[in-house]
Coordinates of C-alpha atoms and ligand atoms in Angstrom, one line a residue:
M1 CA 94.1 121.6 124.6
A2 CA 93.7 120.3 128.2
K3 CA 90.7 121.6 130.1
E4 CA 90.3 121.1 133.9
I5 CA 86.9 119.5 134.6
V6 CA 87.4 118.5 138.3
D7 CA 89.3 120.8 140.6
A8 CA 91.4 119.8 143.6
M9 CA 88.7 120.3 146.2
A10 CA 86.1 118.3 144.2
M11 CA 88.6 115.5 143.7
Q12 CA 89.4 115.3 147.4
R13 CA 85.7 115.3 148.2
A14 CA 85.2 112.4 145.8
L15 CA 88.0 110.4 147.5
T16 CA 86.5 111.1 150.9
R17 CA 83.1 109.8 149.7
I18 CA 84.7 106.7 148.3
T19 CA 86.4 106.1 151.6
Y20 CA 83.0 106.3 153.5
E21 CA 81.4 104.0 151.0
I22 CA 84.2 101.5 151.5
I23 CA 83.7 101.5 155.3
E24 CA 79.9 101.1 154.8
K25 CA 80.0 98.3 152.3
N26 CA 82.6 96.4 154.3
K27 CA 80.9 97.1 157.6
G28 CA 84.2 98.6 158.9
V29 CA 87.8 97.9 157.8
T30 CA 88.5 94.4 159.2
N31 CA 90.6 92.4 156.9
L32 CA 90.9 95.1 154.2
A33 CA 94.0 95.5 151.9
I34 CA 94.4 98.0 149.1
V35 CA 96.0 97.2 145.8
G36 CA 96.9 100.3 143.9
I37 CA 97.7 100.1 140.2
K38 CA 100.8 102.1 139.3
T39 CA 101.2 104.8 138.9
R40 CA 98.4 107.0 140.2
G41 CA 96.3 104.2 141.6
V42 CA 99.0 103.7 144.3
F43 CA 98.7 107.4 145.4
I44 CA 94.9 107.3 145.3
G45 CA 95.1 104.0 147.3
Q46 CA 97.5 105.6 149.9
R47 CA 95.1 108.6 150.3
I48 CA 92.1 106.2 150.9
A49 CA 94.3 104.3 153.4
D50 CA 95.3 107.6 155.2
R51 CA 91.5 108.5 155.5
L52 CA 90.7 105.1 156.8
Q53 CA 93.4 105.5 159.4
Q54 CA 91.9 108.9 160.5
L55 CA 88.3 107.6 160.5
E56 CA 88.7 104.1 161.8
G57 CA 92.2 104.1 163.4
A58 CA 93.3 101.1 161.4
T59 CA 96.4 100.7 159.3
I60 CA 95.4 99.2 156.0
P61 CA 98.2 97.9 153.8
V62 CA 98.7 99.5 150.3
I63 CA 100.2 97.1 147.8
P64 CA 101.6 98.6 144.6
L65 CA 100.9 96.7 141.5
D66 CA 102.6 97.0 138.1
I67 CA 100.4 95.3 135.6
T68 CA 102.6 95.9 132.5
H69 CA 103.5 92.2 132.1
Y70 CA 99.9 91.1 132.6
R71 CA 98.5 93.1 129.7
D72 CA 97.1 91.0 126.9
D73 CA 99.0 93.1 124.4
D74 CA 102.4 92.3 126.0
A75 CA 102.8 88.8 124.9
E76 CA 106.6 89.0 124.8
R77 CA 106.8 89.4 128.6
A78 CA 103.7 87.5 129.6
G79 CA 104.5 85.0 132.3
E80 CA 106.6 87.4 134.4
K81 CA 104.7 87.5 137.6
S82 CA 104.4 90.3 140.2
S83 CA 104.8 89.3 143.8
F84 CA 103.2 91.1 146.7
N85 CA 104.9 91.7 150.1
V86 CA 101.6 91.2 151.9
D87 CA 99.6 87.9 152.3
I88 CA 96.3 88.5 150.7
D89 CA 94.7 85.1 151.5
N90 CA 91.2 85.7 152.9
K91 CA 91.6 89.5 152.7
R92 CA 89.0 91.8 151.3
I93 CA 90.9 93.6 148.5
I94 CA 90.1 97.1 147.3
L95 CA 91.6 97.4 143.9
V96 CA 92.3 101.1 143.1
D97 CA 93.0 102.9 139.8
D98 CA 92.7 106.4 138.5
V99 CA 90.7 105.8 135.3
L100 CA 88.4 103.0 134.2
F101 CA 88.2 102.9 130.4
T102 CA 88.2 99.6 128.4
G103 CA 88.6 97.5 131.5
R104 CA 91.7 95.7 130.2
T105 CA 94.0 97.1 133.0
I106 CA 91.6 95.8 135.6
R107 CA 91.4 92.4 133.9
A108 CA 95.1 92.2 134.1
A109 CA 95.3 93.4 137.7
L110 CA 92.8 90.6 138.7
D111 CA 95.2 88.0 137.1
A112 CA 98.0 89.5 139.1
I113 CA 96.0 89.4 142.4
M114 CA 94.9 85.8 141.8
D115 CA 98.5 84.8 141.2
N116 CA 99.3 86.1 144.7
G117 CA 96.7 84.3 146.7
R118 CA 93.0 83.7 147.3
P119 CA 91.3 86.9 148.6
A120 CA 87.9 86.7 150.2
A121 CA 86.6 89.3 147.8
V122 CA 87.9 92.0 145.4
N123 CA 86.1 95.3 145.0
L124 CA 87.1 98.0 142.5
A125 CA 87.4 101.7 143.2
V126 CA 88.2 104.3 140.5
L127 CA 88.5 108.0 140.6
V128 CA 87.1 108.3 137.1
D129 CA 84.8 106.0 135.1
R130 CA 84.9 107.4 131.5
G131 CA 82.8 104.6 129.9
H132 CA 83.7 102.5 126.7
R133 CA 84.1 99.2 128.4
E134 CA 85.3 96.3 126.2
L135 CA 85.0 93.7 129.0
P136 CA 82.3 92.9 131.6
I137 CA 83.9 94.9 134.4
R138 CA 82.3 97.6 136.6
A139 CA 83.5 99.6 139.5
D140 CA 82.0 99.3 143.0
F141 CA 83.2 102.8 144.0
V142 CA 83.3 105.6 141.5
G143 CA 84.6 109.1 142.2
K144 CA 83.3 110.7 139.1
N145 CA 81.4 109.4 136.1
I146 CA 82.7 111.4 133.1
P147 CA 81.1 110.6 129.7
T148 CA 83.8 110.9 127.0
A149 CA 84.3 110.4 123.3
T150 CA 86.8 107.6 122.5
S151 CA 89.1 110.2 120.9
E152 CA 89.3 112.1 124.2
K153 CA 91.8 111.4 127.0
I154 CA 91.2 111.8 130.8
R155 CA 94.2 112.8 132.8
V156 CA 94.3 112.6 136.6
N157 CA 96.9 114.8 138.3
M158 CA 98.0 114.0 141.8
K159 CA 100.0 116.3 144.1
E160 CA 102.4 113.5 145.0
F161 CA 103.4 112.8 141.4
D162 CA 102.2 115.8 139.2
G163 CA 102.6 118.7 141.7
Q164 CA 98.9 119.4 142.0
D165 CA 95.5 117.6 142.1
G166 CA 92.9 117.9 139.4
I167 CA 91.3 116.0 136.5
E168 CA 91.7 117.2 132.9
I169 CA 90.2 116.2 129.6
R170 CA 92.1 116.7 126.4
Ligands
PRP201 O1 90.5 100.6 131.2 P1 91.8 100.7 130.4 O2 91.5 100.9 128.9 O3 92.8 99.6 130.7 O4 92.4 102.1 130.8 C1 92.7 102.5 132.1 C2 94.1 102.6 132.4 O5 94.7 103.5 131.5 C3 95.6 104.4 132.2 O6 96.8 104.0 132.2 P2 97.8 104.2 130.9 O7 97.9 102.8 130.2 O8 97.2 105.3 130.0 O9 99.1 104.7 131.5 P3 99.4 105.8 132.6 O10 98.9 105.3 133.9 O11 100.8 105.9 132.5 O12 98.6 107.0 132.1 C4 95.0 104.5 133.6 O13 95.9 104.8 134.5 C5 94.4 103.1 133.8 O14 95.3 102.3 134.5
URA202 O1 91.4 108.6 129.0 C1 92.1 107.8 129.5 C2 92.2 106.5 129.0 C3 93.0 105.5 129.6 N1 93.7 106.0 130.6 C4 93.7 107.2 131.1 O2 94.4 107.6 132.0 N2 93.0 108.1 130.5

């Protein structure tokens, strides 16, 4: 059975805090670009970009990334590359996803980013870090650390896609 563990208000506050941390770490927003991992990472990335616009008056591009063909368990379609419509050379990339678990999605996303250019830096922002990493990957900005059992599943709901905000465990 699904149980809500983070409500809409708390989720929005976590995203606001991440936005301030991004500004602080980057000493502003110059040269930033957001790469959002489909599906919900794109909506989270867009929310962060909207807040950055409000706070700093800057329009930060949000690049949607589908990592399906970069996964190490998708050998059949490996080699199909995703191409960005924004030049990322020398940009400071904020890579955004909803949940960080084994780290395999982020590893694949880093491959896709490097196929598209040479950014100055890549930082990782996730709404939820649920632990159980299988690779040496960590997030620079974390909305909520939620300890889980491997058998559990975290689900992030976003207004834009799911009709309402919130984080559930099942
Ligand atoms: O760290 P990892 O073990 O790679 O797990 C994290 C990824 O898993 C989820 O996607 P999922 O593949 O469940 O698809 P979904 O986005 O459709 O839920 C989530 O959106 C992350 O992208
Ligand atoms: O619990 C999990 C694990 C991977 N991806 C999710 O969205 N939730």
